[in-house]
Amino acid sequence: MDNPLRYQMTEYDCGPTSMLNAVSYLFRRDEIPPELTRNIMLYCLDCFGEDGSTGRRGTSRMAMMFLSNWLNGYGETGHLAVSSRYLAGREVNFSQNGPLRDALRRGGAAVVRLDLEGWHYVLLTRIEGGDVYLFDPYYHEGPFDNAELRVTDEHPCSYNRIVPVHYFEREEISAYSLGPFDTREAILLFNTDTELTEDKTVEYFI
């Protein structure tokens, strides 16, 4: 919408940053209540580092599940036209009829947990053909060594990476893979005022 998406401030806040980016992507600035921003930050960064420091191992899967449920309940109160659904395990895949691909086709967004030299959260905003368009909150200067992983700064309100779908589907731990099924998770988010029906999906033009 009218908010450029943001990069994480530390090595650990990819989870809350990606959730805030999802809200910024789906809603106008004047629609977003400040308590939503506060609660996203409040519920995340719950994992302790080896020395007991708060937040130094990022955000747990349990916290992301709780946050997804809170957002869905918040939408039901009428404060914001948001809905959210938490996916885990084998539900998190890019099959043609799966909920992840369906959400992106209907104008929604998805925050997924994947590998990027460690577990990491990113925002998916679009799928077209064999490519997924995403905003990775970890700033990367210049291109990747692998030319299949494309970096762009031309769409700051929607995406900064274009990654082939088959990277996500890999079960082995490697760049942008969702990894083993038992570790997978995704949070689907919609603006219920703009969400498309199943028989009317987004068409992209470049």
Coordinates of N, CA, C and O in Angstrom, one line a residue, residues 66-141:
F66 N 0.6 -18.1 18.3 CA -0.2 -17.2 19.2 C -0.6 -15.9 18.5 O -1.7 -15.4 18.5
L67 N 0.4 -15.3 17.8 CA 0.2 -14.0 17.2 C -0.8 -14.1 16.0 O -1.7 -13.3 15.8
S68 N -0.7 -15.2 15.3 CA -1.7 -15.5 14.2 C -3.1 -15.6 14.7 O -4.0 -15.0 14.2
N69 N -3.2 -16.3 15.8 CA -4.6 -16.4 16.4 C -5.1 -15.1 17.0 O -6.3 -14.8 16.9
W70 N -4.2 -14.3 17.6 CA -4.5 -13.0 18.1 C -5.0 -12.1 17.0 O -6.0 -11.4 17.1
L71 N -4.3 -12.1 15.9 CA -4.6 -11.2 14.8 C -6.0 -11.6 14.2 O -6.8 -10.7 13.9
N72 N -6.3 -12.9 14.1 CA -7.6 -13.3 13.6 C -8.7 -12.9 14.5 O -9.7 -12.4 14.1
G73 N -8.4 -13.1 15.9 CA -9.4 -12.6 16.8 C -9.6 -11.1 16.8 O -10.7 -10.6 16.9
Y74 N -8.5 -10.4 16.6 CA -8.6 -8.9 16.5 C -9.4 -8.5 15.3 O -10.2 -7.6 15.4
G75 N -9.3 -9.2 14.2 CA -10.1 -8.9 13.0 C -11.6 -9.2 13.3 O -12.4 -8.4 12.8
E76 N -11.9 -10.2 14.1 CA -13.3 -10.5 14.4 C -13.9 -9.5 15.2 O -15.2 -9.3 15.2
T77 N -13.2 -8.7 16.0 CA -13.7 -7.6 16.8 C -14.2 -6.4 16.0 O -14.8 -5.5 16.5
G78 N -13.7 -6.3 14.7 CA -14.0 -5.2 13.9 C -13.1 -4.0 13.9 O -13.3 -3.0 13.2
H79 N -12.0 -4.2 14.6 CA -11.0 -3.1 14.7 C -10.2 -2.9 13.4 O -9.7 -1.8 13.1
L80 N -10.0 -4.0 12.7 CA -9.2 -4.0 11.5 C -9.7 -5.2 10.6 O -9.9 -6.3 11.2
A81 N -9.9 -5.0 9.3 CA -10.4 -6.0 8.5 C -9.3 -7.0 8.1 O -8.9 -7.3 7.0
V82 N -8.8 -7.7 9.2 CA -7.7 -8.7 9.0 C -8.1 -10.0 9.4 O -8.9 -10.2 10.3
S83 N -7.7 -11.0 8.7 CA -7.9 -12.4 9.1 C -6.5 -13.1 8.9 O -5.7 -12.7 8.1
S84 N -6.3 -14.2 9.7 CA -5.1 -14.9 9.8 C -5.3 -16.4 10.0 O -6.2 -16.7 10.7
R85 N -4.4 -17.2 9.4 CA -4.5 -18.6 9.6 C -3.1 -19.2 9.7 O -2.2 -18.8 8.9
Y86 N -2.9 -20.0 10.7 CA -1.6 -20.6 10.9 C -1.5 -22.0 10.3 O -2.4 -22.8 10.5
L87 N -0.5 -22.2 9.5 CA -0.2 -23.5 8.9 C 1.0 -24.1 9.5 O 2.0 -23.4 9.8
A88 N 1.1 -25.5 9.5 CA 2.3 -26.1 10.0 C 2.4 -27.5 9.3 O 1.4 -28.0 8.8
G89 N 3.6 -28.0 9.3 CA 3.9 -29.3 8.7 C 3.6 -29.4 7.2 O 3.9 -28.6 6.5
R90 N 2.9 -30.5 6.8 CA 2.7 -30.8 5.4 C 1.7 -29.8 4.8 O 1.6 -29.8 3.5
E91 N 1.0 -29.0 5.5 CA 0.1 -28.0 4.9 C 1.0 -26.9 4.2 O 0.5 -26.2 3.4
V92 N 2.2 -26.8 4.6 CA 3.1 -25.7 4.1 C 3.8 -26.2 2.9 O 4.9 -26.8 3.0
N93 N 3.2 -26.0 1.7 CA 3.8 -26.4 0.5 C 3.2 -25.6 -0.7 O 2.2 -24.8 -0.4
F94 N 3.7 -25.7 -1.9 CA 3.2 -24.9 -3.0 C 2.5 -25.7 -4.0 O 2.5 -25.5 -5.2
S95 N 1.7 -26.7 -3.5 CA 0.9 -27.5 -4.4 C -0.2 -26.6 -5.0 O -0.6 -25.6 -4.5
Q96 N -0.6 -27.0 -6.2 CA -1.5 -26.1 -7.0 C -2.8 -25.8 -6.2 O -3.3 -24.7 -6.3
N97 N -3.3 -26.7 -5.4 CA -4.6 -26.5 -4.7 C -4.4 -26.2 -3.2 O -5.3 -26.2 -2.4
G98 N -3.1 -26.0 -2.8 CA -2.8 -25.8 -1.4 C -3.1 -24.4 -0.9 O -3.3 -23.4 -1.7
P99 N -3.3 -24.2 0.4 CA -3.7 -22.9 0.9 C -2.6 -21.8 0.8 O -3.0 -20.7 0.7
L100 N -1.3 -22.2 0.7 CA -0.3 -21.1 0.5 C -0.4 -20.5 -0.8 O -0.5 -19.2 -0.9
R101 N -0.4 -21.3 -1.9 CA -0.5 -20.7 -3.2 C -1.9 -20.0 -3.4 O -2.0 -18.9 -4.0
D102 N -2.9 -20.6 -2.8 CA -4.3 -20.0 -2.9 C -4.3 -18.6 -2.3 O -4.9 -17.7 -2.8
A103 N -3.7 -18.4 -1.1 CA -3.7 -17.2 -0.4 C -3.0 -16.1 -1.3 O -3.6 -15.0 -1.4
L104 N -1.9 -16.4 -1.9 CA -1.2 -15.4 -2.7 C -2.0 -15.1 -4.0 O -2.0 -13.9 -4.4
R105 N -2.7 -16.0 -4.5 CA -3.5 -15.8 -5.7 C -4.7 -14.9 -5.4 O -5.3 -14.2 -6.2
R106 N -5.2 -14.9 -4.1 CA -6.4 -14.2 -3.7 C -6.0 -12.8 -3.1 O -6.9 -12.2 -2.4
G107 N -4.8 -12.4 -3.3 CA -4.4 -11.1 -2.8 C -4.0 -11.0 -1.4 O -3.8 -9.9 -0.8
G108 N -3.7 -12.2 -0.8 CA -3.3 -12.2 0.6 C -1.7 -12.2 0.7 O -1.1 -12.0 -0.4
A109 N -1.2 -12.4 1.8 CA 0.2 -12.5 2.0 C 0.5 -13.6 3.0 O -0.4 -14.2 3.6
A110 N 1.8 -14.0 3.0 CA 2.2 -15.2 3.9 C 3.5 -14.9 4.5 O 4.5 -14.5 3.8
V111 N 3.6 -15.1 5.8 CA 4.9 -15.1 6.4 C 5.4 -16.5 6.7 O 4.6 -17.3 7.2
V112 N 6.5 -16.9 6.1 CA 7.0 -18.3 6.2 C 8.3 -18.3 6.9 O 9.1 -17.4 6.9
R113 N 8.6 -19.5 7.5 CA 9.8 -19.8 8.1 C 10.6 -20.6 7.2 O 10.2 -21.7 6.7
L114 N 11.9 -20.2 6.9 CA 12.7 -20.9 5.9 C 14.2 -20.8 6.4 O 14.5 -20.2 7.4
D115 N 15.0 -21.4 5.6 CA 16.5 -21.3 5.9 C 17.2 -20.2 5.1 O 17.0 -20.0 3.9
L116 N 18.0 -19.5 5.8 CA 18.9 -18.5 5.2 C 20.1 -18.4 6.2 O 20.2 -17.5 7.0
E117 N 20.9 -19.4 6.1 CA 22.0 -19.6 7.1 C 21.5 -19.6 8.5 O 22.0 -18.9 9.4
G118 N 20.4 -20.3 8.7 CA 19.7 -20.4 10.0 C 18.2 -20.1 9.7 O 17.9 -19.6 8.7
W119 N 17.4 -20.5 10.7 CA 15.9 -20.2 10.5 C 15.6 -18.8 10.4 O 16.2 -18.0 11.2
H120 N 14.7 -18.4 9.5 CA 14.5 -17.0 9.2 C 13.1 -16.8 8.7 O 12.5 -17.7 8.1
Y121 N 12.5 -15.7 9.0 CA 11.1 -15.3 8.5 C 11.2 -14.3 7.4 O 11.9 -13.3 7.5
V122 N 10.4 -14.5 6.3 CA 10.2 -13.6 5.2 C 8.7 -13.5 4.9 O 7.9 -14.3 5.3
L123 N 8.4 -12.4 4.1 CA 7.1 -12.2 3.7 C 6.9 -12.5 2.2 O 7.6 -12.0 1.4
L124 N 6.0 -13.4 1.9 CA 5.6 -13.7 0.5 C 4.4 -12.9 0.1 O 3.4 -12.8 0.8
T125 N 4.5 -12.3 -1.1 CA 3.5 -11.4 -1.5 C 2.8 -11.8 -2.9 O 1.8 -11.2 -3.2
R126 N 3.5 -12.7 -3.6 CA 3.0 -12.9 -4.9 C 3.6 -14.2 -5.5 O 4.7 -14.5 -5.1
I127 N 2.9 -14.9 -6.3 CA 3.4 -16.0 -7.0 C 3.0 -15.9 -8.5 O 1.8 -15.6 -8.8
E128 N 3.9 -16.1 -9.4 CA 3.7 -16.0 -10.8 C 4.5 -17.0 -11.5 O 5.7 -17.0 -11.5
G129 N 3.8 -17.9 -12.3 CA 4.5 -19.0 -13.0 C 5.4 -19.8 -12.0 O 4.9 -20.3 -11.0
G130 N 6.7 -19.9 -12.3 CA 7.5 -20.7 -11.4 C 8.3 -19.8 -10.4 O 9.3 -20.3 -9.8
D131 N 7.9 -18.6 -10.1 CA 8.6 -17.7 -9.2 C 7.7 -17.2 -8.1 O 6.5 -17.0 -8.2
V132 N 8.4 -17.0 -6.9 CA 7.7 -16.4 -5.7 C 8.4 -15.1 -5.5 O 9.6 -15.0 -5.6
Y133 N 7.5 -14.1 -5.3 CA 8.0 -12.7 -5.0 C 7.9 -12.5 -3.5 O 6.8 -12.7 -2.9
L134 N 9.0 -12.0 -2.9 CA 9.0 -12.0 -1.4 C 9.7 -10.7 -1.0 O 10.6 -10.2 -1.7
F135 N 9.5 -10.3 0.3 CA 10.3 -9.3 0.9 C 11.1 -10.0 2.0 O 10.5 -10.4 3.0
D136 N 12.4 -10.0 1.9 CA 13.3 -10.6 2.9 C 13.7 -9.4 3.7 O 14.4 -8.5 3.2
P137 N 13.5 -9.4 5.0 CA 13.8 -8.3 5.9 C 15.3 -8.2 6.2 O 15.8 -7.2 6.8
Y138 N 16.1 -9.2 5.8 CA 17.5 -9.2 6.0 C 18.2 -8.5 4.8 O 18.2 -9.0 3.7
Y139 N 18.8 -7.3 5.1 CA 19.3 -6.5 4.0 C 20.5 -7.3 3.3 O 21.4 -7.7 4.0
H140 N 20.5 -7.4 2.0 CA 21.6 -8.0 1.2 C 22.0 -7.0 0.2 O 21.2 -6.6 -0.7
E141 N 23.2 -6.6 0.3 CA 23.8 -5.6 -0.7 C 24.3 -6.3 -1.9 O 25.1 -7.2 -1.8

